[in-house]
């Protein structure tokens, strides 16, 4: 958790920050870890890998939730629910995760002991187009008033729109 990107770490249990690492030991009955994330990440060419404005945010879950090493007792597991409290006027959230009650998202990854949210996340004043392409359900999302792909209209959910390097312009489901 580089301090230049992640700040204000606090939680139940014990928490120790050493340089770019945070060691959190939750209480036996679970707990909560909170921290602040610098969203805007500009690449050398001027484009954004991650962007937040007064009207929208488009970022990757792996940017919001840094890698974690865990030690767990045999037979234990994790349950991760992603919940969003949106600013007034923001009306949409798109993630690669399944919606559960109350508009929350269930984060599941059977390959890991810790269900870390990864993949594109977009929220705010958005427009989305959904299509099934080659048997895969695809969602293309862009901020309202902006093309989902440079030179394309947001109503055109063409294949190949999802590009990891174009955080400003596309959100694709499942993880791309």
Short mmCIF file of C-alpha atoms in Angstrom, two decimals:
data_model
loop_
_atom_site.label_atom_id
_atom_site.label_comp_id
_atom_site.label_asym_id
_atom_site.label_seq_id
_atom_site.Cartn_x
_atom_site.Cartn_y
_atom_site.Cartn_z
CA UNK A 1 0.00 0.00 0.00
CA UNK A 2 2.22 2.83 -1.21
CA UNK A 3 1.60 5.86 1.04
CA UNK A 4 1.43 8.14 -2.03
CA UNK A 5 -1.73 6.31 -3.18
CA UNK A 6 -3.23 4.84 0.02
CA UNK A 7 -3.57 7.02 3.13
CA UNK A 8 -5.46 7.24 6.40
CA UNK A 9 -5.45 3.50 7.08
CA UNK A 10 -7.42 2.62 10.21
CA UNK A 11 -9.24 -0.44 11.45
CA UNK A 12 -10.47 -2.64 14.24
CA UNK A 13 -7.79 -4.80 15.83
CA UNK A 14 -4.17 -3.76 15.34
CA UNK A 15 -2.75 -1.90 12.38
CA UNK A 16 0.92 -1.15 11.72
CA UNK A 17 2.22 0.76 8.67
CA UNK A 18 5.86 0.22 7.71
CA UNK A 19 6.89 2.08 4.54
CA UNK A 20 4.60 0.76 1.78
CA UNK A 21 3.17 -2.13 3.80
CA UNK A 22 0.27 -2.26 6.21
CA UNK A 23 -0.08 -5.16 8.63
CA UNK A 24 -3.64 -5.48 9.87
CA UNK A 25 -4.62 -8.06 12.46
CA UNK A 26 -8.41 -8.04 12.76
CA UNK A 27 -10.16 -9.01 15.98
CA UNK A 28 -11.28 -12.64 16.31
CA UNK A 29 -14.86 -11.79 15.39
CA UNK A 30 -13.99 -10.01 12.15
CA UNK A 31 -13.47 -6.32 11.70
CA UNK A 32 -13.27 -3.42 9.31
CA UNK A 33 -10.28 -1.87 7.54
CA UNK A 34 -10.65 1.64 6.09
CA UNK A 35 -8.28 3.75 4.00
CA UNK A 36 -8.33 6.54 1.42
CA UNK A 37 -7.25 6.02 -2.20
CA UNK A 38 -5.89 8.58 -4.67
CA UNK A 39 -8.03 7.74 -7.73
CA UNK A 40 -6.58 9.77 -10.61
CA UNK A 41 -3.65 7.90 -12.16
CA UNK A 42 -2.23 9.50 -15.31
CA UNK A 43 0.00 7.53 -17.68
CA UNK A 44 3.12 8.92 -19.36
CA UNK A 45 1.15 9.52 -22.59
CA UNK A 46 -1.40 11.70 -20.72
CA UNK A 47 -4.26 9.18 -20.70
CA UNK A 48 -5.73 7.92 -17.45
CA UNK A 49 -5.56 4.43 -15.98
CA UNK A 50 -7.99 5.59 -13.33
CA UNK A 51 -10.17 8.73 -13.32
CA UNK A 52 -12.61 10.52 -11.03
CA UNK A 53 -14.57 13.69 -11.83
CA UNK A 54 -17.58 15.38 -10.22
CA UNK A 55 -19.79 13.23 -12.52
CA UNK A 56 -18.15 9.79 -12.64
CA UNK A 57 -15.37 7.45 -11.59
CA UNK A 58 -13.83 4.74 -13.77
CA UNK A 59 -11.11 2.66 -12.17
CA UNK A 60 -10.00 -0.90 -11.55
CA UNK A 61 -10.90 -2.81 -8.43
CA UNK A 62 -7.26 -3.86 -8.17
CA UNK A 63 -6.37 -0.15 -7.89
CA UNK A 64 -8.84 0.39 -5.04
CA UNK A 65 -8.01 -2.85 -3.24
CA UNK A 66 -4.25 -3.55 -3.15
CA UNK A 67 -2.90 -7.11 -3.15
CA UNK A 68 -3.10 -8.81 0.22
CA UNK A 69 -1.27 -11.70 1.80
CA UNK A 70 -3.36 -13.53 4.33
CA UNK A 71 -2.83 -16.19 6.94
CA UNK A 72 -5.97 -18.12 7.68
CA UNK A 73 -6.88 -21.11 9.75
CA UNK A 74 -7.77 -24.33 7.96
CA UNK A 75 -11.35 -24.35 6.72
CA UNK A 76 -11.80 -20.59 7.01
CA UNK A 77 -12.92 -18.40 4.15
CA UNK A 78 -13.84 -14.88 3.27
CA UNK A 79 -17.03 -13.13 2.32
CA UNK A 80 -16.67 -9.90 0.39
CA UNK A 81 -19.58 -7.61 -0.37
CA UNK A 82 -18.93 -4.43 -2.33
CA UNK A 83 -21.21 -1.56 -1.27
CA UNK A 84 -21.34 1.91 -2.80
CA UNK A 85 -22.60 5.13 -1.19
CA UNK A 86 -22.88 7.35 -4.25
CA UNK A 87 -22.86 11.16 -4.29
CA UNK A 88 -26.18 12.87 -4.99
CA UNK A 89 -27.00 12.68 -8.71
CA UNK A 90 -24.90 9.58 -9.39
CA UNK A 91 -27.31 6.88 -10.48
CA UNK A 92 -25.35 3.90 -11.79
CA UNK A 93 -22.64 1.42 -10.79
CA UNK A 94 -21.13 -1.15 -13.16
CA UNK A 95 -18.84 -3.92 -11.90
CA UNK A 96 -17.90 -7.42 -13.05
CA UNK A 97 -19.66 -8.84 -9.96
CA UNK A 98 -23.18 -10.16 -9.42
CA UNK A 99 -25.70 -7.87 -7.74
CA UNK A 100 -27.16 -9.08 -4.46
CA UNK A 101 -29.80 -7.54 -2.21
CA UNK A 102 -29.84 -3.79 -1.78
CA UNK A 103 -27.73 -3.11 -4.85
CA UNK A 104 -24.57 -4.50 -3.26
CA UNK A 105 -22.23 -6.75 -5.24
CA UNK A 106 -20.99 -10.21 -4.20
CA UNK A 107 -17.26 -10.51 -4.82
CA UNK A 108 -16.26 -14.10 -5.46
CA UNK A 109 -13.05 -15.66 -6.67
CA UNK A 110 -12.85 -19.42 -6.19
CA UNK A 111 -9.12 -19.37 -6.96
CA UNK A 112 -8.27 -17.30 -3.87
CA UNK A 113 -8.86 -17.53 -0.13
CA UNK A 114 -9.41 -13.77 -0.05
CA UNK A 115 -12.09 -12.38 -2.39
CA UNK A 116 -10.41 -9.24 -3.69
CA UNK A 117 -12.44 -7.05 -6.06
CA UNK A 118 -10.58 -6.81 -9.37
CA UNK A 119 -11.63 -5.68 -12.83
CA UNK A 120 -13.22 -2.45 -14.02
CA UNK A 121 -15.56 -0.47 -11.77
CA UNK A 122 -17.52 2.54 -13.02
CA UNK A 123 -19.97 4.71 -11.09
CA UNK A 124 -21.77 7.98 -11.56
CA UNK A 125 -23.73 9.51 -14.40
CA UNK A 126 -23.19 6.72 -16.92
CA UNK A 127 -24.63 5.23 -20.08
CA UNK A 128 -24.29 1.48 -20.68
CA UNK A 129 -24.90 -0.83 -23.62
CA UNK A 130 -25.22 -4.59 -23.15
CA UNK A 131 -24.77 -7.27 -25.80
CA UNK A 132 -24.05 -10.96 -26.01
CA UNK A 133 -20.99 -11.50 -28.18
CA UNK A 134 -19.86 -15.06 -28.97
CA UNK A 135 -21.91 -16.32 -26.01
CA UNK A 136 -20.40 -13.85 -23.54
CA UNK A 137 -22.43 -11.07 -21.95
CA UNK A 138 -20.58 -7.77 -22.48
CA UNK A 139 -21.34 -4.37 -20.95
CA UNK A 140 -19.78 -1.22 -22.38
CA UNK A 141 -20.05 1.80 -20.10
CA UNK A 142 -19.05 5.43 -20.54
CA UNK A 143 -19.79 8.73 -18.82
CA UNK A 144 -23.01 10.32 -20.14
CA UNK A 145 -22.20 12.57 -23.09
CA UNK A 146 -18.91 10.84 -23.94
CA UNK A 147 -18.35 8.13 -26.55
CA UNK A 148 -17.72 4.63 -25.23
CA UNK A 149 -14.79 4.48 -27.61
CA UNK A 150 -13.09 7.40 -29.34
CA UNK A 151 -15.02 8.13 -32.53
CA UNK A 152 -17.90 5.77 -31.66
CA UNK A 153 -21.37 6.44 -30.34
CA UNK A 154 -22.23 4.98 -26.90
CA UNK A 155 -25.14 3.09 -28.47
CA UNK A 156 -22.75 0.97 -30.57
CA UNK A 157 -21.55 -1.93 -28.36
CA UNK A 158 -19.03 -3.17 -30.90
CA UNK A 159 -16.71 -6.09 -30.10
CA UNK A 160 -13.22 -5.10 -29.03
CA UNK A 161 -14.31 -2.00 -27.12
CA UNK A 162 -12.89 -3.28 -23.85
CA UNK A 163 -9.29 -2.18 -23.52
CA UNK A 164 -7.48 -2.26 -20.21
CA UNK A 165 -5.40 0.77 -21.17
CA UNK A 166 -8.44 2.98 -21.87
CA UNK A 167 -9.87 3.42 -18.37
CA UNK A 168 -11.57 6.64 -19.42
CA UNK A 169 -13.58 5.03 -22.15
CA UNK A 170 -14.70 1.48 -21.49
CA UNK A 171 -15.92 -0.94 -18.86
CA UNK A 172 -16.30 -4.58 -19.82
CA UNK A 173 -17.93 -7.48 -18.01
CA UNK A 174 -16.57 -10.02 -17.14
CA UNK A 175 -13.04 -8.99 -16.11
CA UNK A 176 -11.14 -8.03 -19.22
#
